[in-house]
mmCIF file of C-alpha atoms in Angstrom:
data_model
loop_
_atom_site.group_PDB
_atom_site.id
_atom_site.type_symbol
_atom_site.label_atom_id
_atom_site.label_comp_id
_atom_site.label_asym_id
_atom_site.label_seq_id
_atom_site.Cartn_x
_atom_site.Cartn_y
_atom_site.Cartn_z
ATOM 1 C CA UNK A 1212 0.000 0.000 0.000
ATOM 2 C CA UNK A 1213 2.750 2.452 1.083
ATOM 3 C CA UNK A 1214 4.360 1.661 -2.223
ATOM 4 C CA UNK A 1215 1.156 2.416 -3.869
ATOM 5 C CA UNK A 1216 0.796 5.573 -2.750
ATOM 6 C CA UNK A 1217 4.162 6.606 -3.147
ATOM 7 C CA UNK A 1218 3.830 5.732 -6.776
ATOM 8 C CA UNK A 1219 0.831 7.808 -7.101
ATOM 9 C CA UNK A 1220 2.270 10.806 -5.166
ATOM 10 C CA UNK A 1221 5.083 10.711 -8.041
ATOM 11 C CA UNK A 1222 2.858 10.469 -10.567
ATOM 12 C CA UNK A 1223 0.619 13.599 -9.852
ATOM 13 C CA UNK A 1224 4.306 15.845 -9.154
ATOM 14 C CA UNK A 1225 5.482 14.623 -12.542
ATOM 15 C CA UNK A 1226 1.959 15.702 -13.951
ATOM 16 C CA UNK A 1227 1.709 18.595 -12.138
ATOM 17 C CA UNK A 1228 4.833 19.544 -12.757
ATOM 18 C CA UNK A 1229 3.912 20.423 -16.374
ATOM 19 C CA UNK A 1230 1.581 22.914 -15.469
ATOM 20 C CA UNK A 1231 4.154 25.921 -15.603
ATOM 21 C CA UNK A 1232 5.685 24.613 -18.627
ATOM 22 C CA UNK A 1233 2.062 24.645 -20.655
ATOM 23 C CA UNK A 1234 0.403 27.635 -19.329
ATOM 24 C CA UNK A 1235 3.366 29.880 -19.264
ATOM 25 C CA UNK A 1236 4.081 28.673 -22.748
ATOM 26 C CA UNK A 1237 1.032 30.072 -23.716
ATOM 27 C CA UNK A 1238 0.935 33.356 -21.443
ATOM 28 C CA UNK A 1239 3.926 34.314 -23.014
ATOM 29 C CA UNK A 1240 3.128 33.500 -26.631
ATOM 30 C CA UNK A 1241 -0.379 35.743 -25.751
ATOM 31 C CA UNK A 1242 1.815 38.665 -24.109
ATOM 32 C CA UNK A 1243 3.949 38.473 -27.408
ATOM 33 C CA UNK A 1244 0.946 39.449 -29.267
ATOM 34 C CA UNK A 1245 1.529 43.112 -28.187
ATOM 35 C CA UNK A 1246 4.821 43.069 -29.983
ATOM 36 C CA UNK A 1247 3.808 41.935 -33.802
ATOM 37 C CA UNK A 1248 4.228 44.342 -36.589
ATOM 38 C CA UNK A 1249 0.951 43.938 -38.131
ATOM 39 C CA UNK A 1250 -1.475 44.985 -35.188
ATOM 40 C CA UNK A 1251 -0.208 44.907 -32.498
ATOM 41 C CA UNK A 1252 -2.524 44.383 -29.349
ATOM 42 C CA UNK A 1253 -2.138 43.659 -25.577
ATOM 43 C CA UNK A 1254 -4.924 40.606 -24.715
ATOM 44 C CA UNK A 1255 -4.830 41.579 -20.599
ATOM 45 C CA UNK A 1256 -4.850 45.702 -20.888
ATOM 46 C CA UNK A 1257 -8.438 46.554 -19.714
ATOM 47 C CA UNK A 1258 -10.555 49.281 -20.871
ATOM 48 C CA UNK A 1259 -12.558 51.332 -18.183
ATOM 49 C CA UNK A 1260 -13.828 53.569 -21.299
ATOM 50 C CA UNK A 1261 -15.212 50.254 -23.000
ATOM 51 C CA UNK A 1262 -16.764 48.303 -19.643
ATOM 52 C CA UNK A 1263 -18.703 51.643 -18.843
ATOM 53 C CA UNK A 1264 -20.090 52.449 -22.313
ATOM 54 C CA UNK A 1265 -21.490 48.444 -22.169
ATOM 55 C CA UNK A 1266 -22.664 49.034 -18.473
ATOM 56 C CA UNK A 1267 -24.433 52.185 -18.988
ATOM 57 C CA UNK A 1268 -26.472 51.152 -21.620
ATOM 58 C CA UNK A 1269 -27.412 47.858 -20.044
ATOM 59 C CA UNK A 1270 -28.330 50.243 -17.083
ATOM 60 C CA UNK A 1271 -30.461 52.550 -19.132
ATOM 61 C CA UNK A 1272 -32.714 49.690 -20.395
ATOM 62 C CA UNK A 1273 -33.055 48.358 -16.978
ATOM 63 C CA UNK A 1274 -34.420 51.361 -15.827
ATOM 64 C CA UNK A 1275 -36.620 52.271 -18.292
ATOM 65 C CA UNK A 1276 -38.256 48.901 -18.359
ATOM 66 C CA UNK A 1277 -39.952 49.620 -14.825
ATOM 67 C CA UNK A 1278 -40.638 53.203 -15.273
ATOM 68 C CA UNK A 1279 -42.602 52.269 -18.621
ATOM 69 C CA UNK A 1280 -44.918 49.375 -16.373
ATOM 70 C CA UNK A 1281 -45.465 51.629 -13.957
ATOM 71 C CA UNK A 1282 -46.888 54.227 -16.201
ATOM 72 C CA UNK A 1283 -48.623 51.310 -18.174
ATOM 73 C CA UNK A 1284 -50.008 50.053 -14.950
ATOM 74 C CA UNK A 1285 -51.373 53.462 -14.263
ATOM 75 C CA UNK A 1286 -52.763 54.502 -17.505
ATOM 76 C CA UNK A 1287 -54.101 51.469 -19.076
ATOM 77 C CA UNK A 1288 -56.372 49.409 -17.975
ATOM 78 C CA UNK A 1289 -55.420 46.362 -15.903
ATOM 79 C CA UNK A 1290 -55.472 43.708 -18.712
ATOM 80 C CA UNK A 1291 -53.949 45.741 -21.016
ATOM 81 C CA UNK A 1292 -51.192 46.838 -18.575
ATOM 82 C CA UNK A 1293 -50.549 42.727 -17.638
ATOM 83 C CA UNK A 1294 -51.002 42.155 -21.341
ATOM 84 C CA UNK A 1295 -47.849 44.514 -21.727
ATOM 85 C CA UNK A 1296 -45.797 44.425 -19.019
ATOM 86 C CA UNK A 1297 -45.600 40.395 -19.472
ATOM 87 C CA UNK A 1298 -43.175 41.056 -22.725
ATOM 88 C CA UNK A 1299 -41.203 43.760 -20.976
ATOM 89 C CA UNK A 1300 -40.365 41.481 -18.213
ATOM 90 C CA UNK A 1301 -39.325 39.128 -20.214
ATOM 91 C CA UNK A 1302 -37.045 41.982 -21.799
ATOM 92 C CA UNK A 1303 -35.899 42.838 -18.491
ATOM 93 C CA UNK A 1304 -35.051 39.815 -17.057
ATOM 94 C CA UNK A 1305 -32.457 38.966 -19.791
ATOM 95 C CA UNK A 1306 -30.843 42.226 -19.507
ATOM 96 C CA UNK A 1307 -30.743 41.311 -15.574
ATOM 97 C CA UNK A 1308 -28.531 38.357 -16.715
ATOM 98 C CA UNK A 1309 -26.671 40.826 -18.704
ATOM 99 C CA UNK A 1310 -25.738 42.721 -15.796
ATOM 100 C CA UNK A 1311 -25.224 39.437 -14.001
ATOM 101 C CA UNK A 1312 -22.372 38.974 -17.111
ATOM 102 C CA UNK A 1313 -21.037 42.543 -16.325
ATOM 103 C CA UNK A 1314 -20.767 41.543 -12.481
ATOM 104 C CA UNK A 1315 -18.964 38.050 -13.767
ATOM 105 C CA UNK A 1316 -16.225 40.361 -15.248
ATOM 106 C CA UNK A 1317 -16.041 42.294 -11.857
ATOM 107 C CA UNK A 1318 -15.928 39.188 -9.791
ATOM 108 C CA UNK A 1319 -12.858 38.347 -11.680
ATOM 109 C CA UNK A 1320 -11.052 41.722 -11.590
ATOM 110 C CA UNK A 1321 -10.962 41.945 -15.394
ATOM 111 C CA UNK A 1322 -13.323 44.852 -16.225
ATOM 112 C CA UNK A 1323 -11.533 47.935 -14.467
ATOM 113 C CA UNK A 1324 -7.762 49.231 -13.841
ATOM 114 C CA UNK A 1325 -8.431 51.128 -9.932
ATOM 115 C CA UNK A 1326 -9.196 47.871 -7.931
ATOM 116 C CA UNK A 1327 -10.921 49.827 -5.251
ATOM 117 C CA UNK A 1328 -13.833 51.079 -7.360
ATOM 118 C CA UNK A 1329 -14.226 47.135 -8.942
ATOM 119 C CA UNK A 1330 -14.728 46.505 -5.695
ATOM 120 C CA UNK A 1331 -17.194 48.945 -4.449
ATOM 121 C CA UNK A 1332 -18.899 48.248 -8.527
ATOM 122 C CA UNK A 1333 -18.828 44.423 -7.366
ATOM 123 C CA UNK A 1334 -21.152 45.132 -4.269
ATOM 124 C CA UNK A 1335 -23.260 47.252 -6.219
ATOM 125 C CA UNK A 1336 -24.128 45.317 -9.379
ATOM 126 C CA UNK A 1337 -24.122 42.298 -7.390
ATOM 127 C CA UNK A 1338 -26.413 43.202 -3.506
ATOM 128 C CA UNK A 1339 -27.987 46.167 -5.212
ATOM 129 C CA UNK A 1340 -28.715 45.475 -8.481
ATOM 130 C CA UNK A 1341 -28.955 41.348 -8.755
ATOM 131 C CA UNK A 1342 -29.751 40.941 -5.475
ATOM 132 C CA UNK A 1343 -26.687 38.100 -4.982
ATOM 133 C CA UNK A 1344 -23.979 38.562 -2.293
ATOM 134 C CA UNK A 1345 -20.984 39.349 -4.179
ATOM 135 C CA UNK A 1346 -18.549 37.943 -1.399
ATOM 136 C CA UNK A 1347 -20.559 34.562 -1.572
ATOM 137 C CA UNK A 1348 -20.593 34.221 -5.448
ATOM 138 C CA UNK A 1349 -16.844 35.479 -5.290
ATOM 139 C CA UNK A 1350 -16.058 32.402 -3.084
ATOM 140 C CA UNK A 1351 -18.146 30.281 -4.546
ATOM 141 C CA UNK A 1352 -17.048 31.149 -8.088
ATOM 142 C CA UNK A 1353 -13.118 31.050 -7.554
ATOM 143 C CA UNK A 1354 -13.913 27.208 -6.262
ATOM 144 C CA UNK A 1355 -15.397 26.450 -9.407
ATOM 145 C CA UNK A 1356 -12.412 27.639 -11.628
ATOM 146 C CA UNK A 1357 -10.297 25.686 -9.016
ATOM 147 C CA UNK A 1358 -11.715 22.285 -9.598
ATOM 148 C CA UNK A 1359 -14.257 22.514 -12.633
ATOM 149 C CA UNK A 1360 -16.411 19.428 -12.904
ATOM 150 C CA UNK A 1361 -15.240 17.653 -9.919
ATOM 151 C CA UNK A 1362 -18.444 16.045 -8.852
ATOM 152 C CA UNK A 1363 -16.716 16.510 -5.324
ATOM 153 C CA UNK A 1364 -15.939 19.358 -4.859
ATOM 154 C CA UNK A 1365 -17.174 22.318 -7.971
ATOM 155 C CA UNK A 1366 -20.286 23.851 -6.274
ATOM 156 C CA UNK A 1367 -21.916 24.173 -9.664
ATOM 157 C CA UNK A 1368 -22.049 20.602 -10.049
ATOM 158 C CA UNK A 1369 -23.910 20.079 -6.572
ATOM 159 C CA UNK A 1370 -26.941 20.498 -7.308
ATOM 160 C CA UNK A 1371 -29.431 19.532 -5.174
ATOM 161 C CA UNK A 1372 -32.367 18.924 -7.518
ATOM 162 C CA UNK A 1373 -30.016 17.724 -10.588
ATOM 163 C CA UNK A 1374 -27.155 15.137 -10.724
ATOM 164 C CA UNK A 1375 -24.400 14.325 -13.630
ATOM 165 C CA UNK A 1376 -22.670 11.587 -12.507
ATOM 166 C CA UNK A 1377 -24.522 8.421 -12.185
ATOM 167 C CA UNK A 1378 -22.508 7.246 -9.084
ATOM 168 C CA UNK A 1379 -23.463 9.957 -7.069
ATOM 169 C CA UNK A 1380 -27.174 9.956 -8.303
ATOM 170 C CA UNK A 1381 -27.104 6.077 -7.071
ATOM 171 C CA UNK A 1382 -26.470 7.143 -3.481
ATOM 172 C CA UNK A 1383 -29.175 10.096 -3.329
ATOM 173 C CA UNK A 1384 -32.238 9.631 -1.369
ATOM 174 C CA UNK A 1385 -34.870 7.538 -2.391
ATOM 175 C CA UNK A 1386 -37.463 10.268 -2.878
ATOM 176 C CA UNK A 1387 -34.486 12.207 -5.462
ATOM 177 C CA UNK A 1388 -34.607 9.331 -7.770
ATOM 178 C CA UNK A 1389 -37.684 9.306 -10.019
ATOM 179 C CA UNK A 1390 -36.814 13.756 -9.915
ATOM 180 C CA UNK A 1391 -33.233 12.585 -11.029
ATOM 181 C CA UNK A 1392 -34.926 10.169 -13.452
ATOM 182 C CA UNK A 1393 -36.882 12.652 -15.464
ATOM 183 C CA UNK A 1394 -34.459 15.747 -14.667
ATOM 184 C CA UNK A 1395 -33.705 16.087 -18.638
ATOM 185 C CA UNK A 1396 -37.683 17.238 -19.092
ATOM 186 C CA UNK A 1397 -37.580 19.441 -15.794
ATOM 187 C CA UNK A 1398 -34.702 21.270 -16.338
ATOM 188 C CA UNK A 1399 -36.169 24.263 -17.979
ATOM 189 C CA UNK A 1400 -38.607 24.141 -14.789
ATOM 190 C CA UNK A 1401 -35.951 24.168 -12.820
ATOM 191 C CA UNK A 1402 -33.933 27.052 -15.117
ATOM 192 C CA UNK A 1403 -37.107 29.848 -14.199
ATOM 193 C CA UNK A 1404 -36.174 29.430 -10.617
ATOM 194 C CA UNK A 1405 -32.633 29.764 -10.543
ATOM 195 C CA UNK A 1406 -32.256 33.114 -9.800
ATOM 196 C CA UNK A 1407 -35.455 33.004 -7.248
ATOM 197 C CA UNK A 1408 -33.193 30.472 -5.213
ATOM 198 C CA UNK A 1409 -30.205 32.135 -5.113
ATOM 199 C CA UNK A 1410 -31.646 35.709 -4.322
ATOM 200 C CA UNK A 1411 -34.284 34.687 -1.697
ATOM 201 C CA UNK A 1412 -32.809 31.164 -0.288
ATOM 202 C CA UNK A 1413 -28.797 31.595 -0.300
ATOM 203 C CA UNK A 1414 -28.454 35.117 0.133
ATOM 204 C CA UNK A 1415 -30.273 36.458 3.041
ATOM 205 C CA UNK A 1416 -29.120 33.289 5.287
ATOM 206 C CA UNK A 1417 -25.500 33.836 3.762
ATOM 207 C CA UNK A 1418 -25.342 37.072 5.157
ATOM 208 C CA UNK A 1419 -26.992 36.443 8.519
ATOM 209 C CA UNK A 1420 -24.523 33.495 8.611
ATOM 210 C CA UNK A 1421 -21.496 35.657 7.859
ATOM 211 C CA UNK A 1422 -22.681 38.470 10.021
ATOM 212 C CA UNK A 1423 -22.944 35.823 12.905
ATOM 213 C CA UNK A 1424 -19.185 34.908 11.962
ATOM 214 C CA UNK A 1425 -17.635 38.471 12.166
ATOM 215 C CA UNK A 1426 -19.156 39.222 15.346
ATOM 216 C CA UNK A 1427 -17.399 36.750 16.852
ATOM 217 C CA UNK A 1428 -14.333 36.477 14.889
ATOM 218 C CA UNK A 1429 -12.303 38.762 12.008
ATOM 219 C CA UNK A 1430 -13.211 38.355 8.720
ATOM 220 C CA UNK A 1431 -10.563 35.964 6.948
ATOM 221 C CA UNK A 1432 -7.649 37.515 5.302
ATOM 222 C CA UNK A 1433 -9.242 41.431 6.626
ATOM 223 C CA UNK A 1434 -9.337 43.589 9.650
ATOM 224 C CA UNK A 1435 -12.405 43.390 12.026
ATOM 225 C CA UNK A 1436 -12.878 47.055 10.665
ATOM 226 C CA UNK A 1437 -12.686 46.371 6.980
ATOM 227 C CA UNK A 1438 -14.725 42.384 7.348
ATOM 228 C CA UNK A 1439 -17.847 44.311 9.204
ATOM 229 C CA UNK A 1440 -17.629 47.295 6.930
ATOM 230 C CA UNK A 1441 -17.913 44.781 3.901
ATOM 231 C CA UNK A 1442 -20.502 43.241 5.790
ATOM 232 C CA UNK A 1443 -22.285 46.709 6.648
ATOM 233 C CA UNK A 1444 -22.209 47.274 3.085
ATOM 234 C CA UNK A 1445 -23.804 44.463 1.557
ATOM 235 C CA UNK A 1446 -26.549 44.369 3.987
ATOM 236 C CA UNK A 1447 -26.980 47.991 2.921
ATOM 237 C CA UNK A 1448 -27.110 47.296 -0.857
ATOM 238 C CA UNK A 1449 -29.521 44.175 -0.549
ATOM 239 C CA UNK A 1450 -32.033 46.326 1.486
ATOM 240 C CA UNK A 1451 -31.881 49.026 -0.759
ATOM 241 C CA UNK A 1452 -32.587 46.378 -3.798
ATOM 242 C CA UNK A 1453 -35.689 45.082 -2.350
ATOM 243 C CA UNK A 1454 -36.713 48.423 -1.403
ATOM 244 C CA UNK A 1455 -36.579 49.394 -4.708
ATOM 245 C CA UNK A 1456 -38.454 46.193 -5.877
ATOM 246 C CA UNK A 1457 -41.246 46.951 -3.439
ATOM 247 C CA UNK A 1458 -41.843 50.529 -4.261
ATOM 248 C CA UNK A 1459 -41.969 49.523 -7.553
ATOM 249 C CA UNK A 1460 -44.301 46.976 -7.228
ATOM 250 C CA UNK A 1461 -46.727 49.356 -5.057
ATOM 251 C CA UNK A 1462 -46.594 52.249 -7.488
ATOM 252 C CA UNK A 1463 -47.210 49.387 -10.196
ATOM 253 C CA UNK A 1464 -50.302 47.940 -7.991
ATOM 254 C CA UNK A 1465 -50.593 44.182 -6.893
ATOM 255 C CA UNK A 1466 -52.069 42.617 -10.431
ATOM 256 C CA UNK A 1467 -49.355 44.591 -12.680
ATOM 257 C CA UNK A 1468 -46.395 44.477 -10.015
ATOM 258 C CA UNK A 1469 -46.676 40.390 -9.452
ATOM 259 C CA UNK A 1470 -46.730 39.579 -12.773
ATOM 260 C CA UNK A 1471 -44.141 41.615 -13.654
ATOM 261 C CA UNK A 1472 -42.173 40.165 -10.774
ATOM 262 C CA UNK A 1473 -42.372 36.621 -10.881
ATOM 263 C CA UNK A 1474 -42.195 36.648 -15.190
ATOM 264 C CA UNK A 1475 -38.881 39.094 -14.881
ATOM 265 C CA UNK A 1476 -37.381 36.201 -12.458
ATOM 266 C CA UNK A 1477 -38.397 33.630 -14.166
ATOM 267 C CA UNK A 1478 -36.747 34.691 -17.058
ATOM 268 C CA UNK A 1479 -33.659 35.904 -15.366
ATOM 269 C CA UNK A 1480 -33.124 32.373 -13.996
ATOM 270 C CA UNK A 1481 -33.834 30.554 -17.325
ATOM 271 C CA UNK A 1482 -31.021 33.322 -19.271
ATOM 272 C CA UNK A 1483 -28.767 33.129 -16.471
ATOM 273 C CA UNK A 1484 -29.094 28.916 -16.871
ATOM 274 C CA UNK A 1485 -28.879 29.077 -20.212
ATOM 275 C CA UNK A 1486 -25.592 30.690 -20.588
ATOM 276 C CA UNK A 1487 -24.091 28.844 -17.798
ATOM 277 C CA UNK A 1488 -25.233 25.289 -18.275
ATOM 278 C CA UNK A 1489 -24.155 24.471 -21.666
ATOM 279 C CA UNK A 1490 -20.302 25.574 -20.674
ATOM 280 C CA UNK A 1491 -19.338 22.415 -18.820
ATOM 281 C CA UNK A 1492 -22.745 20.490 -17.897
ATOM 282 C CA UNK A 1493 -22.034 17.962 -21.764
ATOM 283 C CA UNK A 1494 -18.397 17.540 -20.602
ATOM 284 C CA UNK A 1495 -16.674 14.948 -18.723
ATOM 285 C CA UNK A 1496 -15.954 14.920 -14.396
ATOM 286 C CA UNK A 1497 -13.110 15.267 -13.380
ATOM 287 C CA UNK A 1498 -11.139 15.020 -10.130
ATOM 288 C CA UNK A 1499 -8.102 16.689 -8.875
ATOM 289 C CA UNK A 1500 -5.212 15.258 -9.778
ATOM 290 C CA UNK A 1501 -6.056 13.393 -12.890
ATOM 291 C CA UNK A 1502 -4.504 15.931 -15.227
ATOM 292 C CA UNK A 1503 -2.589 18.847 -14.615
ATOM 293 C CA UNK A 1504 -4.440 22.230 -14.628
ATOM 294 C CA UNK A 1505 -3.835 22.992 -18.104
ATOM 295 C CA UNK A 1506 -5.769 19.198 -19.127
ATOM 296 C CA UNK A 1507 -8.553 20.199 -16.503
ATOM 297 C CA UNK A 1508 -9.316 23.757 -17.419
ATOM 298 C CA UNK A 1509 -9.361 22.827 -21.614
ATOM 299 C CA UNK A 1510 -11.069 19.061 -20.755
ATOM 300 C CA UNK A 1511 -13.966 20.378 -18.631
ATOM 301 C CA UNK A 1512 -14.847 23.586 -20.699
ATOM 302 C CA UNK A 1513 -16.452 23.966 -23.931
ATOM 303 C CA UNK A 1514 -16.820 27.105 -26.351
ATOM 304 C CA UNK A 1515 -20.392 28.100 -27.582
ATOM 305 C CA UNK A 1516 -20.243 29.607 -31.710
ATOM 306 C CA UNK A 1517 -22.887 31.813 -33.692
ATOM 307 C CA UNK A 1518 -23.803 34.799 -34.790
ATOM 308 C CA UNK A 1519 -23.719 38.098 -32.915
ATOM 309 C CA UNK A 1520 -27.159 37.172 -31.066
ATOM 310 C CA UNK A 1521 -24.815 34.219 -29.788
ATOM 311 C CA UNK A 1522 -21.788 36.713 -28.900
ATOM 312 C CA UNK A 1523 -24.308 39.236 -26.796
ATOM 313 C CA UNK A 1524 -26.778 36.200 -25.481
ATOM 314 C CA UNK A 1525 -23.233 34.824 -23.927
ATOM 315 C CA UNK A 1526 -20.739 37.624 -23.350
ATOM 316 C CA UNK A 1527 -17.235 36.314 -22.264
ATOM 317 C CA UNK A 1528 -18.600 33.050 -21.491
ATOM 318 C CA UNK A 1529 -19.069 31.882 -25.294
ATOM 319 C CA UNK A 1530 -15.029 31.169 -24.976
ATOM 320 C CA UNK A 1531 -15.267 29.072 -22.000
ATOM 321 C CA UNK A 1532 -12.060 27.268 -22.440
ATOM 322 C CA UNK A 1533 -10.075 31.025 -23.164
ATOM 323 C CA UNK A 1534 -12.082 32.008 -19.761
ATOM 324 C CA UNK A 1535 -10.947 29.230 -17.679
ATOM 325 C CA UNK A 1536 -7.393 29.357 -18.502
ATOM 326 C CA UNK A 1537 -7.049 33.184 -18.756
ATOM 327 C CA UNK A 1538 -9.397 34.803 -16.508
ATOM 328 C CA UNK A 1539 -8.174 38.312 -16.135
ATOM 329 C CA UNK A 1540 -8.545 38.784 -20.595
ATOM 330 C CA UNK A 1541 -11.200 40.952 -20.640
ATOM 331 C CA UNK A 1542 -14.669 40.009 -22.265
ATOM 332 C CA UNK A 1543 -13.874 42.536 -25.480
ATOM 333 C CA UNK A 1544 -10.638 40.582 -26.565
ATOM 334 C CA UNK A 1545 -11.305 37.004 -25.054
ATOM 335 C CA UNK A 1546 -12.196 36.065 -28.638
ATOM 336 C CA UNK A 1547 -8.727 37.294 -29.821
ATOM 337 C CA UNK A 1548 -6.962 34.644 -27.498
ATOM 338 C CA UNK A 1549 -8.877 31.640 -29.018
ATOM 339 C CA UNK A 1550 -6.907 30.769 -32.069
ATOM 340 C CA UNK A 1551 -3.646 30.848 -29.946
ATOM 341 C CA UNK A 1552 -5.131 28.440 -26.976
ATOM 342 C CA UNK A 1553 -7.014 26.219 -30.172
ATOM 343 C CA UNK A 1554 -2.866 26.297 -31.636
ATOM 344 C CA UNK A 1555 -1.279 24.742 -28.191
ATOM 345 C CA UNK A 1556 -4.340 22.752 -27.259
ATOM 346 C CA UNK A 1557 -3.377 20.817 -30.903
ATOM 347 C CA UNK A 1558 0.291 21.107 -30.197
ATOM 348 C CA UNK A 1559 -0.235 18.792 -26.301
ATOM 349 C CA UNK A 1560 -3.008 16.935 -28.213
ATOM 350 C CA UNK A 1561 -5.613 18.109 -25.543
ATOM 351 C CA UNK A 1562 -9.213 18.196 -27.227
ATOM 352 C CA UNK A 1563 -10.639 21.536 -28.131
ATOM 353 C CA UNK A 1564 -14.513 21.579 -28.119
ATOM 354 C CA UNK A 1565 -16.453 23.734 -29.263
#
């Protein structure tokens, strides 16, 4: 056994060990693209200038949507309000997701140069605007580029309604299986309440937990200051976001503001689910330590190709593979990366799906 071990302990260094060899390979190849003679272009420089234009538009719609139902809702009468406010939320909950995209690029610290305001932008696009602790989803997120697809241990595999790995769906409850059974025709059930979940059910008890947590202890890796001024802050933002949402609905009345509510989430959860699901959810598990990170990250990771309704429907997420191995290329020139990680992915004979 000890000789086992041992032997498997030298086979993950010697695979491991490649990982600097591969992805610097390519890092420097990619920073070498600023130096051609025929357009030249640095891949990681960000553009504040570009990330705001996107964001301020995005913002525009978002609140013109509501203002437009609310006038609707007073002007019209009621069935003709529902009749178009059902449409607009539709509108409005994939431009939610869009946002949600925006926040993605935050999360990662690839959208602006001054770290401080991607920061304070992260709290507010994420507690005040999606209604989705940014701290959580940061956490949660960074463990999902860490071990994508691991059935073990990547959050976005845990699912607790869904399973894709049929020896873990053998040892859920009895009362999961005929759900797991027919999960392929309730997924886009499941997709409309995504975002209702993770606004209402992990948020608020995320907090409260975390809250609990600094009172008694500092905030990991922070001051006590800094951890409960964080904390201050996102309770702040949330609060303010569901104000907002309830003065809306009020000035929108009961009939006009709950349909517009529950249609806007419902299709916020089905966009968000349809960008994310298709990334990774047709490729295979994998644990850590089977491949090095460079196998993972290109193994677990597929790109999604179209037209321009493809390219805004997906955002930076349509090169997932580019994404996963380079997270701090920005969203406008992840696309210029592709041909160069498609070149080395050929070169180590890794597959490259898209």
């Amino acid at each position: 056994c000890g000789h086992n071990a041992h032997r498997k302990e030298r086979q993950l260094t010697q695979a491991t060990a490649t990982i600097p060899d591969r992805i610097t390979a390519l890092h420097q190849e990619l920073r070498q693209l600023k130096d051609k003679d025929d357009n030249p272009i640095d891949v990681f420089e960000l553009s504040d200038r570009n990330f705001l234009t996107r964001l301020a538009w995005r913002l525009q719609v978002l609140v013109a949507i509501p203002v437009v139902v609310i006038a609707a809702a007073n002007l019209l009468p009621t069935l003709w309000a529902v009749g178009a406010t059902f449409p607009l939320a539709i509108v409005f909950g994939f431009f939610m997701t869009q946002i949600g995209l925006l926040a993605h690029d935050v999360g990662h610290k690839s959208a602006l140069n001054n770290k401080s305001v991607q920061f304070w932008l992260g709290l507010v696009l994420g507690n005040g605007i999606l209604a989705v602790c940014h701290s959580w989803w940061n956490t949660k997120h960074n463990q999902h580029h860490a071990t994508p697809n691991d059935p073990d241990e990547d959050p976005d595999v845990r699912i607790p309604v869904a399973e894709f790995d049929l020896e873990h769906a053998l040892t859920r409850s009895r009362w999961m299986q005929p759900i797991l059974r027919h999960q392929h025709w309730l997924f886009p059930i499941f997709f409309t309440l995504q975002a209702l979940n993770t606004q209402i059910v992990v948020t608020g008890p995320y907090l409260w937990k975390e809250t609990r947590r600094s009172l008694r202890k500092d905030a990991a890796g922070r001051s006590k200051t800094l951890g409960r001024l964080d904390l201050s802050a996102q309770w702040v933002a949330l609060f303010l976001h569901w104000g907002i949402v309830a003065a809306s609905w009020y000035m929108a009345g009961p009939v006009v503001g709950s349909v517009f509510f529950f249609t806007f989430m419902m299709a916020h959860g089905f966009a968000n689910s349809s960008i994310f699901a298709p990334n990774h959810k047709p490729m295979p598990r994998m644990k850590r330590g089977e491949e090095d990170m460079f196998g993972i990250q290109t193994k677990t990771a597929c790109n999604v190709h179209g037209g321009r309704w493809v390219a805004f429907w997906y955002g930076t997420l349509r090169y997932q593979i580019e994404h996963h191995l380079f997270t701090k290329v920005p969203s406008d020139k992840i696309h210029l990366i592709a041909p160069t990680v498609e070149k080395h992915c050929k070169m180590y004979d890794v597959p490259y799906t898209s």
